[in-house]
Amino acid sequence: MTNFDVHLLIVDDDERIRSLLQKFLMRNGFLVTSARSAEHARRVLAGLDFDLIVLDVMMPGEDGLSLCRSLRETHATPILLLTAKGETDNRIEGLEAGADDYLPKPFEPKELLLRINAILRRVPEVGEDEGTPKILSLGPIRYDMERGELWQGADLVRLTGTETQLMKIFSAQLGEPITRAKLVEDLGRDRGQAQERAVDVQITRLRRKIETDPKQPRYLQTVRGAGYMLAAD
């Protein structure tokens, strides 16, 4: 298994840490999706399978330990806990909750990378025929996250370069609204209202390819005051 085959889920309520970890791990070849809370992580996990979950313990609402215990009832996915608490009792509590490893904050990103790779080496390889493809279901449409391909039945749906980029951006932050300004930035465009309007046009075109009724979008949703969001079945 190479890093390019590995899909990580980062769960942390701190947007800055989430973004930094996502960029760092993507630079190291991983496919990375992020979630901002336990509730958000549950929605993402309902639609996708992951090879490893990096989970912050100290989150408002349901904390990481509670989520870890809950996931262990249904998921065998390795879990690496992040927390500001480094005491022995807290580490034991995390491991008893079902975590595979425990990394106290603050930490060096390189140490996180080493620990992730160490956990992945301990996980038995799944046979090609048993592996779960990283596919998003959007009604009759399927999106292959690894290949960046959109399918309707046996037919490949042709995407422009910008549409391909947008699908990768949205699927990496499934269930999380992304502002038009952030989309402009992630697409590598110059900032400005004209570019934001251009993104609106691209979203409209993309909806025609993934929505049964583009005027009443179910999957590529507009979130009032927050931007656009991709939701899967």
Coordinates of N, CA and C in Angstrom, one line a residue:
M1 N 0.9 -1.2 0.0 CA 0.0 0.0 0.0 C 0.9 1.2 0.0
T2 N 0.7 2.1 -1.0 CA 1.5 3.4 -1.0 C 0.6 4.5 -0.4
N3 N 1.2 5.6 -0.1 CA 0.5 6.7 0.5 C -0.7 7.1 -0.5
F4 N -0.5 7.0 -1.8 CA -1.5 7.5 -2.8 C -2.7 6.6 -2.7
D5 N -2.6 5.4 -2.1 CA -3.8 4.5 -1.9 C -4.5 4.7 -0.6
V6 N -3.9 5.6 0.3 CA -4.4 5.7 1.7 C -5.3 6.9 1.8
H7 N -6.5 6.7 2.4 CA -7.4 7.8 2.6 C -7.5 8.0 4.1
L8 N -7.1 9.3 4.5 CA -7.2 9.6 6.0 C -8.3 10.6 6.2
L9 N -8.9 10.4 7.4 CA -9.9 11.4 7.9 C -9.3 12.1 9.1
I10 N -9.3 13.5 9.0 CA -8.8 14.3 10.1 C -10.1 14.9 10.8
V11 N -10.2 14.7 12.1 CA -11.3 15.2 12.8 C -10.8 16.2 13.9
D12 N -11.0 17.5 13.7 CA -10.5 18.5 14.7 C -11.4 19.7 14.6
D13 N -11.8 20.3 15.7 CA -12.7 21.5 15.7 C -11.9 22.8 15.4
D14 N -10.6 22.7 15.4 CA -9.7 23.9 15.1 C -9.4 23.9 13.6
E15 N -10.1 24.9 13.0 CA -9.9 25.0 11.5 C -8.5 25.2 11.0
R16 N -7.7 25.9 11.8 CA -6.3 26.2 11.4 C -5.5 24.8 11.5
I17 N -5.7 24.1 12.5 CA -5.0 22.8 12.6 C -5.4 21.8 11.6
R18 N -6.8 21.8 11.3 CA -7.3 20.9 10.3 C -6.7 21.2 8.9
S19 N -6.6 22.5 8.6 CA -6.1 22.9 7.3 C -4.6 22.6 7.2
L20 N -3.9 22.9 8.3 CA -2.4 22.6 8.2 C -2.2 21.1 8.1
L21 N -2.9 20.3 8.9 CA -2.7 18.8 8.8 C -3.0 18.3 7.4
Q22 N -4.2 18.8 6.9 CA -4.6 18.4 5.6 C -3.6 18.7 4.5
K23 N -3.1 19.9 4.5 CA -2.1 20.3 3.5 C -0.8 19.5 3.6
F24 N -0.3 19.3 4.9 CA 0.9 18.6 5.2 C 0.8 17.1 4.7
L25 N -0.3 16.5 5.1 CA -0.5 15.1 4.7 C -0.7 14.9 3.2
M26 N -1.4 15.8 2.6 CA -1.6 15.7 1.1 C -0.3 15.9 0.4
R27 N 0.6 16.8 0.9 CA 1.9 17.0 0.4 C 2.7 15.7 0.5
N28 N 2.4 14.9 1.5 CA 3.1 13.6 1.6 C 2.4 12.4 1.0
G29 N 1.5 12.8 0.1 CA 0.9 11.8 -0.8 C -0.4 11.1 -0.4
F30 N -1.0 11.5 0.7 CA -2.2 10.9 1.2 C -3.4 11.6 0.6
L31 N -4.5 10.8 0.5 CA -5.8 11.4 0.2 C -6.4 11.7 1.5
V32 N -6.8 13.0 1.7 CA -7.2 13.5 3.0 C -8.6 14.1 3.0
T33 N -9.5 13.7 3.9 CA -10.8 14.4 4.1 C -10.8 14.9 5.5
S34 N -11.5 16.0 5.7 CA -11.5 16.6 7.1 C -12.9 16.7 7.6
A35 N -13.1 16.7 8.9 CA -14.4 16.9 9.6 C -14.1 17.8 10.8
R36 N -15.1 18.7 11.1 CA -14.9 19.7 12.1 C -15.5 19.3 13.5
S37 N -16.2 18.2 13.5 CA -16.8 17.8 14.8 C -17.1 16.3 14.7
A38 N -17.5 15.7 15.9 CA -17.9 14.3 15.9 C -19.1 14.1 15.0
E39 N -20.0 15.0 15.1 CA -21.3 14.9 14.3 C -20.9 14.9 12.8
H40 N -20.1 15.8 12.4 CA -19.7 16.0 11.0 C -18.9 14.7 10.6
A41 N -18.1 14.2 11.5 CA -17.3 12.9 11.1 C -18.3 11.8 10.9
R42 N -19.3 11.7 11.7 CA -20.3 10.6 11.5 C -21.0 10.7 10.2
R43 N -21.3 11.9 9.7 CA -21.9 12.1 8.4 C -21.0 11.6 7.3
V44 N -19.7 12.0 7.4 CA -18.7 11.6 6.4 C -18.5 10.1 6.4
L45 N -18.4 9.5 7.6 CA -18.2 8.1 7.7 C -19.3 7.3 7.2
A46 N -20.5 7.9 7.2 CA -21.7 7.2 6.6 C -21.6 7.0 5.1
G47 N -20.8 7.8 4.5 CA -20.7 7.8 3.0 C -19.3 7.3 2.5
L48 N -18.3 7.2 3.4 CA -17.0 6.9 2.9 C -16.3 5.9 3.9
D49 N -15.4 5.1 3.3 CA -14.5 4.3 4.2 C -13.1 4.9 4.2
F50 N -12.4 4.8 5.3 CA -11.1 5.4 5.5 C -10.1 4.3 5.9
D51 N -8.8 4.6 5.7 CA -7.7 3.7 6.1 C -7.2 4.0 7.5
L52 N -7.4 5.3 7.9 CA -7.0 5.7 9.3 C -7.7 7.0 9.6
I53 N -8.1 7.1 10.9 CA -8.7 8.4 11.4 C -7.8 9.0 12.4
V54 N -7.5 10.3 12.2 CA -6.7 11.2 13.1 C -7.8 12.0 13.8
L55 N -7.9 11.7 15.1 CA -9.0 12.3 15.9 C -8.6 13.1 17.1
D56 N -9.0 14.3 17.1 CA -8.7 15.2 18.3 C -9.7 14.8 19.5
V57 N -9.1 14.8 20.7 CA -9.9 14.4 21.8 C -10.7 15.5 22.3
M58 N -10.1 16.7 22.5 CA -10.8 17.9 23.1 C -11.6 18.6 22.1
M59 N -12.9 18.3 21.9 CA -13.8 19.0 21.0 C -15.0 19.3 21.7
P60 N -15.7 20.5 21.4 CA -17.0 20.8 22.0 C -18.0 19.8 21.5
G61 N -19.1 19.6 22.3 CA -20.1 18.6 22.0 C -19.5 17.2 22.3
E62 N -19.7 16.3 21.5 CA -19.2 14.9 21.7 C -17.6 15.0 21.5
D63 N -16.9 14.5 22.5 CA -15.5 14.6 22.4 C -14.9 13.3 21.7
G64 N -13.6 13.4 21.4 CA -13.0 12.3 20.6 C -13.0 11.0 21.3
L65 N -12.9 10.9 22.6 CA -12.9 9.6 23.3 C -14.3 8.9 23.1
S66 N -15.3 9.7 23.2 CA -16.7 9.2 23.1 C -16.9 8.7 21.6
L67 N -16.4 9.5 20.7 CA -16.6 9.1 19.3 C -15.8 7.8 19.0
C68 N -14.5 7.8 19.6 CA -13.7 6.6 19.4 C -14.4 5.3 19.9
R69 N -14.9 5.4 21.1 CA -15.6 4.2 21.7 C -16.8 3.8 20.8
S70 N -17.5 4.8 20.3 CA -18.7 4.5 19.5 C -18.3 3.9 18.2
L71 N -17.2 4.4 17.5 CA -16.8 3.9 16.3 C -16.3 2.4 16.4
R72 N -15.7 2.1 17.5 CA -15.2 0.8 17.7 C -16.2 -0.3 17.7
E73 N -17.5 0.1 17.9 CA -18.6 -0.8 17.9 C -18.9 -1.3 16.5
T74 N -18.5 -0.5 15.5 CA -18.9 -0.8 14.1 C -17.8 -0.7 13.1
H75 N -16.6 -0.1 13.5 CA -15.5 0.2 12.6 C -14.2 -0.4 13.1
A76 N -13.5 -1.1 12.2 CA -12.1 -1.6 12.6 C -11.0 -0.6 12.2
T77 N -11.4 0.5 11.6 CA -10.5 1.5 11.1 C -9.5 2.0 12.2
P78 N -8.2 2.0 11.9 CA -7.2 2.4 12.9 C -7.5 3.9 13.3
I79 N -7.3 4.2 14.6 CA -7.6 5.6 15.1 C -6.4 6.1 15.9
L80 N -5.9 7.3 15.5 CA -4.8 7.9 16.2 C -5.4 9.2 16.9
L81 N -5.3 9.2 18.2 CA -5.8 10.3 19.0 C -4.8 11.4 19.1
L82 N -5.3 12.7 19.0 CA -4.5 13.9 19.3 C -5.1 14.6 20.5
T83 N -4.3 15.0 21.4 CA -4.9 15.7 22.6 C -3.8 16.6 23.2
A84 N -4.3 17.6 23.9 CA -3.4 18.4 24.7 C -3.0 17.8 26.0
K85 N -3.7 16.7 26.4 CA -3.4 16.0 27.6 C -2.4 14.9 27.3
G86 N -1.2 15.0 28.0 CA -0.2 14.0 27.7 C 0.1 13.0 28.9
E87 N -0.7 13.2 30.0 CA -0.5 12.3 31.2 C -0.8 10.9 30.9
T88 N -0.1 10.0 31.7 CA -0.2 8.6 31.5 C -1.7 8.1 31.5
D89 N -2.5 8.6 32.5 CA -3.8 8.2 32.7 C -4.7 8.5 31.5
N90 N -4.4 9.7 30.9 CA -5.2 10.0 29.7 C -4.8 9.2 28.5
R91 N -3.5 8.8 28.4 CA -3.1 7.9 27.3 C -3.8 6.6 27.4
I92 N -3.8 6.1 28.7 CA -4.4 4.8 28.9 C -5.9 4.8 28.6
E93 N -6.6 5.9 29.0 CA -8.0 6.1 28.7 C -8.3 6.1 27.2
G94 N -7.4 6.7 26.4 CA -7.5 6.7 25.0 C -7.4 5.3 24.4
L95 N -6.4 4.6 24.9 CA -6.1 3.3 24.3 C -7.3 2.3 24.8
E96 N -7.8 2.5 26.0 CA -8.9 1.7 26.4 C -10.2 2.0 25.6
A97 N -10.3 3.2 25.0 CA -11.4 3.6 24.2 C -11.3 2.9 22.8
G98 N -10.2 2.3 22.5 CA -10.0 1.6 21.3 C -9.1 2.3 20.3
A99 N -8.3 3.3 20.7 CA -7.4 4.0 19.8 C -6.2 3.1 19.6
D100 N -5.6 3.2 18.4 CA -4.4 2.5 18.1 C -3.1 3.2 18.6
D101 N -3.1 4.5 18.7 CA -2.0 5.2 19.2 C -2.5 6.6 19.7
Y102 N -1.5 7.3 20.3 CA -1.9 8.5 21.0 C -0.8 9.5 20.9
L103 N -1.1 10.7 20.4 CA 0.0 11.7 20.2 C -0.4 13.0 20.9
P104 N 0.3 13.4 22.0 CA 0.0 14.7 22.7 C 0.4 15.9 21.9
K105 N -0.4 16.9 22.0 CA -0.1 18.2 21.4 C 0.7 19.0 22.4
P106 N 1.6 19.9 21.9 CA 1.9 20.1 20.5 C 2.9 19.0 20.0
F107 N 2.8 18.8 18.7 CA 3.7 17.7 18.2 C 4.3 18.2 16.9
E108 N 5.3 17.6 16.4 CA 6.0 17.9 15.2 C 5.2 17.1 14.1
P109 N 4.8 17.8 13.0 CA 4.1 17.1 11.9 C 4.8 15.8 11.5
K110 N 6.2 15.8 11.5 CA 6.9 14.7 11.0 C 6.7 13.5 12.0
E111 N 6.5 13.8 13.3 CA 6.2 12.6 14.2 C 4.8 12.1 13.9
L112 N 3.9 12.9 13.6 CA 2.5 12.4 13.2 C 2.7 11.5 12.0
L113 N 3.4 12.0 11.0 CA 3.6 11.2 9.8 C 4.2 9.8 10.1
L114 N 5.2 9.8 11.0 CA 5.9 8.5 11.4 C 4.9 7.6 12.1
R115 N 4.1 8.2 12.9 CA 3.1 7.3 13.7 C 2.0 6.8 12.8
I116 N 1.6 7.6 11.8 CA 0.6 7.1 10.8 C 1.1 6.0 10.0
N117 N 2.4 6.2 9.6 CA 3.0 5.1 8.8 C 3.2 3.8 9.6
A118 N 3.6 4.0 10.9 CA 3.8 2.8 11.7 C 2.5 2.1 11.9
I119 N 1.4 2.8 12.1 CA 0.1 2.1 12.3 C -0.3 1.4 11.0
L120 N -0.1 2.1 9.9 CA -0.5 1.5 8.6 C 0.3 0.2 8.3
R121 N 1.5 0.2 8.8 CA 2.4 -1.0 8.5 C 1.8 -2.2 9.4
R122 N 1.1 -1.9 10.5 CA 0.6 -3.0 11.3 C -0.7 -3.5 10.8
V123 N -1.4 -2.7 9.9 CA -2.7 -3.1 9.4 C -2.5 -4.1 8.2
P124 N -3.1 -5.3 8.3 CA -2.9 -6.3 7.2 C -3.5 -5.7 5.9
E125 N -2.7 -6.0 4.8 CA -3.2 -5.5 3.5 C -4.5 -6.3 3.1
V126 N -5.4 -5.5 2.5 CA -6.6 -6.1 2.1 C -6.5 -6.5 0.6
G127 N -6.9 -7.7 0.3 CA -6.9 -8.2 -1.1 C -7.6 -7.2 -2.0
E128 N -7.1 -7.2 -3.3 CA -7.7 -6.2 -4.3 C -9.2 -6.4 -4.4
D129 N -9.7 -7.6 -4.4 CA -11.1 -7.9 -4.6 C -11.9 -7.5 -3.3
E130 N -11.2 -7.5 -2.2 CA -11.9 -7.2 -0.9 C -11.9 -5.7 -0.6
G131 N -11.0 -4.9 -1.2 CA -10.9 -3.5 -0.9 C -12.1 -2.7 -1.3
T132 N -12.4 -1.7 -0.4 CA -13.6 -0.9 -0.7 C -13.2 0.3 -1.5
P133 N -13.7 0.4 -2.8 CA -13.3 1.6 -3.6 C -13.8 2.8 -2.9
K134 N -13.1 3.9 -3.1 CA -13.4 5.2 -2.5 C -14.4 5.9 -3.5
I135 N -15.7 5.4 -3.4 CA -16.7 5.9 -4.3 C -17.8 6.7 -3.5
L136 N -18.1 7.9 -4.0 CA -19.2 8.6 -3.4 C -20.5 8.3 -4.3
S137 N -21.6 8.1 -3.6 CA -22.8 7.9 -4.3 C -23.6 9.2 -4.2
L138 N -24.0 9.6 -5.4 CA -24.8 10.8 -5.6 C -26.0 10.5 -6.4
G139 N -26.9 9.7 -5.8 CA -28.1 9.2 -6.5 C -27.6 8.2 -7.6
P140 N -28.0 8.5 -8.9 CA -27.6 7.6 -9.9 C -26.1 7.8 -10.4
I141 N -25.5 8.8 -9.8 CA -24.1 9.2 -10.2 C -23.2 8.6 -9.2
R142 N -22.0 8.1 -9.6 CA -21.0 7.7 -8.8 C -19.7 8.5 -9.0
Y143 N -19.0 8.9 -8.0 CA -17.8 9.7 -8.1 C -16.6 8.9 -7.5
D144 N -15.7 8.5 -8.4 CA -14.5 7.7 -8.0 C -13.5 8.8 -7.5
M145 N -13.2 8.8 -6.2 CA -12.4 9.9 -5.6 C -10.9 9.7 -6.0
E146 N -10.5 8.4 -6.2 CA -9.1 8.2 -6.5 C -8.8 8.6 -7.9
R147 N -9.7 8.3 -8.8 CA -9.5 8.5 -10.3 C -10.0 9.9 -10.7
G148 N -10.8 10.5 -9.8 CA -11.4 11.8 -10.1 C -12.4 11.7 -11.3
E149 N -13.1 10.6 -11.3 CA -14.0 10.3 -12.4 C -15.5 10.2 -11.9
L150 N -16.4 10.8 -12.8 CA -17.8 10.8 -12.5 C -18.5 9.8 -13.5
W151 N -19.3 8.9 -12.9 CA -19.9 7.8 -13.7 C -21.4 7.9 -13.5
Q152 N -22.1 7.6 -14.6 CA -23.6 7.4 -14.6 C -23.8 6.0 -15.2
G153 N -24.1 5.0 -14.3 CA -24.2 3.6 -14.8 C -22.8 3.2 -15.4
A154 N -22.8 2.8 -16.6 CA -21.5 2.4 -17.3 C -20.9 3.5 -18.1
D155 N -21.5 4.7 -18.0 CA -21.1 5.8 -18.9 C -20.2 6.8 -18.0
L156 N -19.1 7.1 -18.6 CA -18.2 8.1 -18.0 C -18.8 9.5 -18.3
V157 N -19.0 10.3 -17.3 CA -19.5 11.7 -17.5 C -18.3 12.6 -17.7
R158 N -18.2 13.3 -18.8 CA -17.1 14.1 -19.1 C -17.1 15.4 -18.2
L159 N -15.9 15.6 -17.6 CA -15.8 16.8 -16.8 C -14.7 17.7 -17.4
T160 N -14.9 19.0 -17.3 CA -13.8 19.9 -17.7 C -12.7 19.9 -16.6
G161 N -11.6 20.5 -16.9 CA -10.5 20.6 -15.9 C -11.0 21.3 -14.6
T162 N -11.7 22.4 -14.7 CA -12.2 23.1 -13.5 C -13.2 22.2 -12.8
E163 N -14.1 21.6 -13.5 CA -15.1 20.7 -12.8 C -14.4 19.6 -12.1
T164 N -13.3 19.0 -12.7 CA -12.6 18.0 -12.0 C -12.0 18.5 -10.7
Q165 N -11.4 19.7 -10.8 CA -10.8 20.3 -9.6 C -11.9 20.5 -8.5
L166 N -13.0 21.0 -8.9 CA -14.1 21.3 -8.0 C -14.5 20.0 -7.3
M167 N -14.7 19.0 -8.0 CA -15.1 17.7 -7.4 C -14.1 17.2 -6.4
K168 N -12.8 17.4 -6.7 CA -11.8 17.0 -5.7 C -11.8 17.8 -4.5
I169 N -12.0 19.1 -4.6 CA -12.1 20.0 -3.5 C -13.3 19.7 -2.6
F170 N -14.5 19.5 -3.2 CA -15.7 19.2 -2.5 C -15.6 17.9 -1.8
S171 N -15.1 16.8 -2.5 CA -15.1 15.5 -1.9 C -14.1 15.4 -0.8
A172 N -13.1 16.2 -0.8 CA -12.1 16.2 0.3 C -12.7 16.9 1.6
Q173 N -13.8 17.7 1.4 CA -14.4 18.3 2.6 C -15.9 18.0 2.5
L174 N -16.2 16.7 2.4 CA -17.6 16.3 2.3 C -18.5 16.8 3.5
G175 N -19.6 17.3 3.1 CA -20.5 17.8 4.2 C -20.1 19.1 4.9
E176 N -19.1 19.8 4.3 CA -18.6 21.0 4.9 C -18.7 22.1 3.9
P177 N -19.5 23.2 4.3 CA -19.6 24.3 3.3 C -18.2 25.0 3.0
I178 N -18.1 25.4 1.7 CA -16.8 26.0 1.3 C -17.2 27.4 0.7
T179 N -16.6 28.4 1.1 CA -17.0 29.8 0.6 C -16.6 29.9 -0.8
R180 N -17.2 30.8 -1.5 CA -16.8 31.1 -2.9 C -15.4 31.6 -3.0
A181 N -15.0 32.5 -2.0 CA -13.6 33.0 -2.0 C -12.6 31.9 -1.8
K182 N -12.9 30.9 -0.9 CA -12.0 29.8 -0.7 C -11.9 28.9 -2.0
L183 N -13.0 28.7 -2.7 CA -13.0 27.9 -3.9 C -12.1 28.6 -5.0
V184 N -12.3 30.0 -5.0 CA -11.4 30.7 -6.0 C -10.0 30.5 -5.6
E185 N -9.6 30.6 -4.3 CA -8.3 30.4 -3.9 C -7.8 29.0 -4.2
D186 N -8.6 27.9 -3.9 CA -8.2 26.6 -4.1 C -8.1 26.2 -5.6
L187 N -8.8 26.9 -6.4 CA -8.7 26.7 -7.9 C -7.5 27.5 -8.5
G188 N -6.8 28.3 -7.6 CA -5.6 28.9 -8.0 C -5.9 30.2 -8.9
R189 N -7.0 30.8 -8.6 CA -7.4 32.0 -9.4 C -7.1 33.2 -8.6
D190 N -7.0 34.4 -9.3 CA -6.9 35.7 -8.7 C -8.2 36.0 -7.9
R191 N -8.1 36.6 -6.8 CA -9.3 36.9 -6.0 C -10.1 38.0 -6.7
G192 N -11.4 38.0 -6.4 CA -12.2 39.1 -6.9 C -13.6 38.7 -7.2
Q193 N -14.5 39.6 -7.2 CA -15.9 39.3 -7.4 C -16.2 38.6 -8.7
A194 N -15.4 39.0 -9.8 CA -15.6 38.4 -11.1 C -15.3 36.9 -11.0
Q195 N -14.2 36.6 -10.3 CA -13.9 35.2 -10.2 C -14.9 34.4 -9.4
E196 N -15.5 35.0 -8.3 CA -16.5 34.4 -7.6 C -17.7 34.1 -8.4
R197 N -18.1 35.1 -9.3 CA -19.2 34.9 -10.2 C -18.9 33.7 -11.2
A198 N -17.6 33.6 -11.6 CA -17.2 32.6 -12.5 C -17.4 31.2 -11.8
V199 N -17.1 31.2 -10.5 CA -17.3 29.9 -9.7 C -18.8 29.5 -9.7
D200 N -19.6 30.5 -9.6 CA -21.1 30.3 -9.6 C -21.5 29.6 -10.9
V201 N -20.9 30.1 -12.0 CA -21.2 29.5 -13.3 C -20.7 28.1 -13.4
Q202 N -19.5 27.8 -12.9 CA -19.0 26.5 -12.9 C -19.8 25.5 -12.0
I203 N -20.3 26.0 -10.9 CA -21.2 25.2 -10.0 C -22.5 24.8 -10.8
T204 N -23.1 25.8 -11.5 CA -24.3 25.6 -12.2 C -24.1 24.5 -13.3
R205 N -22.9 24.6 -14.0 CA -22.6 23.6 -15.0 C -22.4 22.2 -14.4
L206 N -21.7 22.2 -13.2 CA -21.4 20.9 -12.6 C -22.7 20.2 -12.1
R207 N -23.6 21.1 -11.6 CA -24.9 20.5 -11.1 C -25.7 19.8 -12.2
R208 N -25.6 20.3 -13.4 CA -26.3 19.7 -14.6 C -25.8 18.3 -14.8
K209 N -24.5 18.0 -14.3 CA -24.0 16.7 -14.5 C -24.2 15.7 -13.4
I210 N -24.5 16.3 -12.2 CA -24.7 15.4 -11.0 C -26.1 15.4 -10.4
E211 N -26.9 16.4 -10.8 CA -28.2 16.5 -10.1 C -29.3 16.0 -11.1
T212 N -30.3 15.3 -10.5 CA -31.5 14.9 -11.2 C -32.3 16.2 -11.6
D213 N -32.4 17.1 -10.7 CA -33.0 18.4 -10.9 C -32.0 19.5 -10.5
P214 N -31.3 20.1 -11.4 CA -30.2 21.1 -11.1 C -30.8 22.3 -10.4
K215 N -32.1 22.6 -10.6 CA -32.7 23.8 -10.0 C -33.0 23.5 -8.5
Q216 N -33.1 22.2 -8.1 CA -33.4 21.9 -6.7 C -32.3 20.9 -6.3
P217 N -31.0 21.4 -6.2 CA -29.9 20.5 -6.0 C -30.0 19.8 -4.6
R218 N -29.7 18.5 -4.7 CA -29.7 17.6 -3.5 C -28.3 17.4 -3.0
Y219 N -27.4 17.3 -3.9 CA -26.0 16.9 -3.6 C -25.0 18.1 -3.5
L220 N -25.0 18.9 -4.6 CA -24.2 20.1 -4.6 C -25.0 21.3 -4.1
Q221 N -25.1 21.4 -2.8 CA -26.0 22.4 -2.2 C -25.4 23.8 -2.0
T222 N -26.4 24.7 -2.0 CA -26.0 26.1 -1.6 C -26.3 26.3 -0.1
V223 N -25.3 26.7 0.7 CA -25.6 26.9 2.1 C -25.6 28.4 2.3
R224 N -26.7 28.9 2.6 CA -26.9 30.4 2.7 C -25.9 31.0 3.7
G225 N -25.2 32.0 3.1 CA -24.2 32.7 3.9 C -22.9 32.0 4.1
A226 N -22.8 30.7 3.6 CA -21.6 29.9 3.9 C -20.9 29.4 2.6
G227 N -21.6 29.4 1.5 CA -21.0 28.9 0.3 C -21.7 27.7 -0.3
Y228 N -20.9 26.7 -0.8 CA -21.4 25.5 -1.4 C -20.9 24.3 -0.6
M229 N -21.7 23.2 -0.7 CA -21.3 22.0 0.0 C -21.7 20.8 -0.7
L230 N -20.9 19.8 -0.8 CA -21.2 18.5 -1.4 C -21.7 17.5 -0.3
A231 N -22.9 16.9 -0.5 CA -23.4 15.9 0.4 C -23.6 14.6 -0.4
A232 N -23.3 13.5 0.2 CA -23.5 12.2 -0.5 C -24.6 11.4 0.1
D233 N -25.1 10.4 -0.6 CA -26.1 9.5 0.0 C -25.6 8.8 1.2

